[in-house]
Amino acid sequence: MTKSSRAENVYLSLRRAIIEQALRPGMKLPEDAIGEQFGVSRTSVRNALVRLSAEGLVEVRNNRGACVAEPTLEEALDIFSLRRCLEREVVDRLSRKITPAQFAALEGHVKLERDAVDTSGPLSIRLAGEFHILLAELTGSKPLTRYVSEIVSRCSLILALYSRPHSDQCGVDEHVEIIQALRQHNPERAMHAMEHHLEALEARAQISDQTEPDVRSILSTYAQAG
Amino acid sequence: MTKSSRAENVYLSLRRAIIEQALRPGMKLPEDAIGEQFGVSRTSVRNALVRLSAEGLVEVRNNRGACVAEPTLEEALDIFSLRRCLEREVVDRLSRKITPAQFAALEGHVKLERDAVDTSGPLSIRLAGEFHILLAELTGSKPLTRYVSEIVSRCSLILALYSRPHSDQCGVDEHVEIIQALRQHNPERAMHAMEHHLEALEARAQISDQTEPDVRSILSTYAQAG
DNA sequence: TACCGCATAATTGTATACCTATTTCAAGAT
DNA sequence: ATCTTGAAATAGGTATACAATTATGCGGTA
């Protein structure tokens, strides 16, 4: 295992905590508390927060600290729209040049998703997002992967905000559908399957509300390792 | 003038310097030197470098400092491809709902570009990029604007690497062409004009490998013969 | 002379300290 | 009772100091 920097660890952990919806939108992210929880100084925490802010996962107001981003409804719809644009590009590229080894990877991931469906919620949420990131990775394009990765994370955030609890059966079957379309090297059908999947995902996003627990107790789970 | 933080100032300045090709790809960015130049401490410089790194404009190696990113040829082509994808989305959205006031903004910008054509190179380079960023802004989508902004910056970087000097007549006329297509509320034609413009831009970035960043590939030719 | 290893210098990663801005909360005025 | 006001407390912005890592230069040895 590569020895990564502390800032990196904080970054990865916070990111995962947000994606898994442990840290919910709007929640405050005080540098002191986070640093104490991870056993690092504010310096490393700030570094991580800057990066997360650049990705749109957290917001920092001038002299007022950071908190998990709270996309408005318009922003949410906008982000979904952009996601469709990017993922269309992904399946379009992939359907032309995907290899057997890559199918194996996709199917392996879907298997993980199936196994996780009935276990923990957070794991299931994360895996559903990672399926899309895996698709992007298979295109071999780093910039595309980065953007998809970012936007998928932000969609997790949106679902945390606007979907009701336990509505996150994130469509494993729809993932299989996409794989099958790719196998046929049929860009049209693949893009259609992807559109369908994303529309279904977006449809799950409706407004509800919940109150927020304490930052530290949540992070105690994530402080250990990346 | 809004009171912005020092880190923000450093970030903006470095970014502009890279986009205007004053800081060329591969150039080292020592925290000390930069901090001294701006009259700030390394802390603020690091903050800026982290953000630039997240955008792909600079690369940071472990314990080895940062330098202006040097996209490989594959990465360059890839970035252009992604840019086409994003800007297609921009003109598609815009051509449906653009307003007269927005045309005024676009035409005002083109005028600036014309005025700058014969003056300084850097200004012209920057304005050409900002035309595309302005287009993205007019869609009203912050995420889309951010991505376009990032990718346009990276394209500037690529042109710095792979285009020959003085080939940066960045097609003001093609910009006008795009505006006219938008005025007709004709998505097809607008997208076509954009494609044409981007292809022309990409064509200028030929593998004129004279700006050699990598020592090894040069020396590989010489290594054989003693 | 060319190569290897160690010591030193330079630069990054992280922590701490200080200063400034914001928030909070209580006391007084309206 | 509500609003204002202004200290005290809290938390973020920045600088500096220290630790860890990498780059560089020197002298010894074959």
Tab-separated table of N, CA, C and O in Angstrom, chain A residues 47 50-51 54-55 62 75 78-79 81-82 85 89 93 141-144 146-147 150-151, chain B residues 3 47 50-51 54-55 75 78-79 81-82 85 89 93 141-144 146-147 150-151:
chain	number	residue	atom	x	y	z
A	47	ASN	N	-6.544	21.740	3.184
A	47	ASN	CA	-6.125	21.242	1.884
A	47	ASN	C	-7.226	20.369	1.277
A	47	ASN	O	-7.600	20.530	0.110
A	50	VAL	N	-10.342	22.424	0.293
A	50	VAL	CA	-10.147	23.181	-0.940
A	50	VAL	C	-10.428	22.300	-2.152
A	50	VAL	O	-11.111	22.696	-3.094
A	51	ARG	N	-9.912	21.088	-2.099
A	51	ARG	CA	-10.123	20.186	-3.227
A	51	ARG	C	-11.589	19.824	-3.377
A	51	ARG	O	-12.137	19.818	-4.483
A	54	ALA	N	-13.414	22.582	-4.929
A	54	ALA	CA	-13.176	22.679	-6.365
A	54	ALA	C	-14.045	21.691	-7.130
A	54	ALA	O	-14.408	21.917	-8.269
A	55	GLU	N	-14.403	20.598	-6.470
A	55	GLU	CA	-15.237	19.577	-7.109
A	55	GLU	C	-16.715	19.875	-6.959
A	55	GLU	O	-17.551	19.165	-7.496
A	62	ASN	N	-16.776	33.011	2.441
A	62	ASN	CA	-15.670	33.829	2.915
A	62	ASN	C	-15.685	33.974	4.440
A	62	ASN	O	-16.620	34.516	5.007
A	75	GLU	N	-30.200	23.724	-9.717
A	75	GLU	CA	-28.856	23.178	-9.893
A	75	GLU	C	-28.912	21.661	-10.039
A	75	GLU	O	-28.190	21.068	-10.835
A	78	ASP	N	-30.019	20.745	-13.391
A	78	ASP	CA	-28.937	21.097	-14.283
A	78	ASP	C	-27.841	20.040	-14.264
A	78	ASP	O	-27.332	19.619	-15.302
A	79	ILE	N	-27.509	19.603	-13.058
A	79	ILE	CA	-26.453	18.610	-12.919
A	79	ILE	C	-26.856	17.291	-13.565
A	79	ILE	O	-26.057	16.637	-14.237
A	81	SER	N	-28.823	16.999	-16.018
A	81	SER	CA	-28.776	17.241	-17.456
A	81	SER	C	-27.354	17.081	-17.989
A	81	SER	O	-27.116	16.431	-19.011
A	82	LEU	N	-26.423	17.662	-17.257
A	82	LEU	CA	-25.026	17.564	-17.660
A	82	LEU	C	-24.547	16.116	-17.569
A	82	LEU	O	-23.763	15.644	-18.391
A	85	CYS	N	-25.450	14.284	-20.575
A	85	CYS	CA	-24.535	14.646	-21.656
A	85	CYS	C	-23.235	13.860	-21.577
A	85	CYS	O	-22.762	13.287	-22.554
A	89	GLU	N	-21.761	10.427	-23.832
A	89	GLU	CA	-20.434	10.370	-24.442
A	89	GLU	C	-19.714	9.077	-24.048
A	89	GLU	O	-19.079	8.429	-24.865
A	93	ARG	N	-18.622	6.217	-26.735
A	93	ARG	CA	-17.228	5.800	-26.961
A	93	ARG	C	-17.053	4.312	-26.698
A	93	ARG	O	-16.395	3.605	-27.452
A	141	SER	N	-10.271	7.598	-20.898
A	141	SER	CA	-10.112	9.053	-20.867
A	141	SER	C	-10.088	9.567	-19.440
A	141	SER	O	-11.077	9.471	-18.706
A	142	LYS	N	-8.957	10.124	-19.049
A	142	LYS	CA	-8.850	10.626	-17.688
A	142	LYS	C	-9.738	11.835	-17.431
A	142	LYS	O	-10.411	11.896	-16.402
A	143	PRO	N	-9.756	12.812	-18.335
A	143	PRO	CA	-10.629	13.970	-18.075
A	143	PRO	C	-12.102	13.562	-17.997
A	143	PRO	O	-12.815	14.001	-17.101
A	144	LEU	N	-12.513	12.714	-18.918
A	144	LEU	CA	-13.906	12.274	-18.904
A	144	LEU	C	-14.209	11.540	-17.607
A	144	LEU	O	-15.245	11.748	-16.975
A	146	ARG	N	-12.781	11.950	-14.788
A	146	ARG	CA	-12.824	12.891	-13.682
A	146	ARG	C	-14.162	13.609	-13.630
A	146	ARG	O	-14.777	13.745	-12.562
A	147	TYR	N	-14.624	14.046	-14.758
A	147	TYR	CA	-15.890	14.765	-14.777
A	147	TYR	C	-17.052	13.856	-14.388
A	147	TYR	O	-17.920	14.245	-13.613
A	150	GLU	N	-16.912	13.268	-10.700
A	150	GLU	CA	-17.407	14.428	-9.965
A	150	GLU	C	-18.913	14.524	-10.001
A	150	GLU	O	-19.585	14.714	-8.983
A	151	ILE	N	-19.447	14.366	-11.174
A	151	ILE	CA	-20.873	14.622	-11.345
A	151	ILE	C	-21.697	13.504	-10.719
A	151	ILE	O	-22.793	13.739	-10.205
B	3	LYS	N	-13.017	42.496	-1.902
B	3	LYS	CA	-11.861	42.086	-1.127
B	3	LYS	C	-11.738	40.561	-1.143
B	3	LYS	O	-12.469	39.845	-0.474
B	47	ASN	N	-2.358	26.601	-1.349
B	47	ASN	CA	-3.800	26.609	-1.549
B	47	ASN	C	-4.134	26.782	-3.031
B	47	ASN	O	-4.929	26.036	-3.608
B	50	VAL	N	-3.113	23.695	-5.131
B	50	VAL	CA	-4.039	22.567	-4.970
B	50	VAL	C	-5.229	22.732	-5.910
B	50	VAL	O	-5.641	21.793	-6.588
B	51	ARG	N	-5.740	23.941	-5.957
B	51	ARG	CA	-6.893	24.182	-6.818
B	51	ARG	C	-6.533	24.014	-8.285
B	51	ARG	O	-7.279	23.402	-9.059
B	54	ALA	N	-6.355	20.467	-9.121
B	54	ALA	CA	-7.667	19.846	-9.259
B	54	ALA	C	-8.254	20.128	-10.635
B	54	ALA	O	-9.028	19.340	-11.155
B	55	GLU	N	-7.860	21.235	-11.222
B	55	GLU	CA	-8.365	21.598	-12.537
B	55	GLU	C	-7.543	21.004	-13.662
B	55	GLU	O	-7.896	21.143	-14.823
B	75	GLU	N	-3.620	12.699	-24.442
B	75	GLU	CA	-4.445	13.493	-23.545
B	75	GLU	C	-4.988	14.720	-24.267
B	75	GLU	O	-6.149	15.101	-24.096
B	78	ASP	N	-7.757	13.793	-26.499
B	78	ASP	CA	-8.858	13.424	-25.635
B	78	ASP	C	-9.571	14.669	-25.114
B	78	ASP	O	-10.805	14.749	-25.111
B	79	ILE	N	-8.799	15.647	-24.692
B	79	ILE	CA	-9.376	16.869	-24.149
B	79	ILE	C	-10.158	17.622	-25.221
B	79	ILE	O	-11.251	18.128	-24.974
B	81	SER	N	-11.613	16.273	-27.703
B	81	SER	CA	-12.820	15.487	-27.930
B	81	SER	C	-13.887	15.811	-26.888
B	81	SER	O	-15.067	16.010	-27.204
B	82	LEU	N	-13.446	15.883	-25.659
B	82	LEU	CA	-14.385	16.200	-24.580
B	82	LEU	C	-14.894	17.629	-24.734
B	82	LEU	O	-16.058	17.921	-24.453
B	85	CYS	N	-17.720	17.697	-27.065
B	85	CYS	CA	-18.917	17.197	-26.387
B	85	CYS	C	-19.575	18.292	-25.554
B	85	CYS	O	-20.790	18.510	-25.635
B	89	GLU	N	-23.118	20.764	-26.276
B	89	GLU	CA	-24.192	20.947	-25.297
B	89	GLU	C	-24.495	22.435	-25.096
B	89	GLU	O	-25.661	22.830	-25.018
B	93	ARG	N	-28.103	24.113	-25.988
B	93	ARG	CA	-28.953	24.773	-25.004
B	93	ARG	C	-29.221	26.213	-25.393
B	93	ARG	O	-30.347	26.711	-25.318
B	141	SER	N	-25.862	27.693	-16.636
B	141	SER	CA	-25.492	26.488	-15.894
B	141	SER	C	-24.103	26.636	-15.290
B	141	SER	O	-23.109	26.739	-16.006
B	142	LYS	N	-24.045	26.666	-13.976
B	142	LYS	CA	-22.753	26.814	-13.326
B	142	LYS	C	-21.839	25.610	-13.545
B	142	LYS	O	-20.654	25.787	-13.851
B	143	PRO	N	-22.340	24.392	-13.394
B	143	PRO	CA	-21.450	23.252	-13.619
B	143	PRO	C	-20.918	23.217	-15.043
B	143	PRO	O	-19.724	22.994	-15.259
B	144	LEU	N	-21.801	23.450	-15.986
B	144	LEU	CA	-21.367	23.445	-17.381
B	144	LEU	C	-20.324	24.526	-17.621
B	144	LEU	O	-19.304	24.309	-18.274
B	146	ARG	N	-18.292	25.749	-15.454
B	146	ARG	CA	-17.036	25.374	-14.820
B	146	ARG	C	-16.260	24.398	-15.691
B	146	ARG	O	-15.043	24.541	-15.892
B	147	TYR	N	-16.942	23.411	-16.212
B	147	TYR	CA	-16.254	22.420	-17.025
B	147	TYR	C	-15.714	23.034	-18.308
B	147	TYR	O	-14.578	22.771	-18.712
B	150	GLU	N	-12.710	25.106	-17.490
B	150	GLU	CA	-11.540	24.266	-17.245
B	150	GLU	C	-10.949	23.741	-18.533
B	150	GLU	O	-9.746	23.805	-18.778
B	151	ILE	N	-11.823	23.228	-19.359
B	151	ILE	CA	-11.325	22.537	-20.545
B	151	ILE	C	-10.775	23.523	-21.565
B	151	ILE	O	-9.817	23.216	-22.284
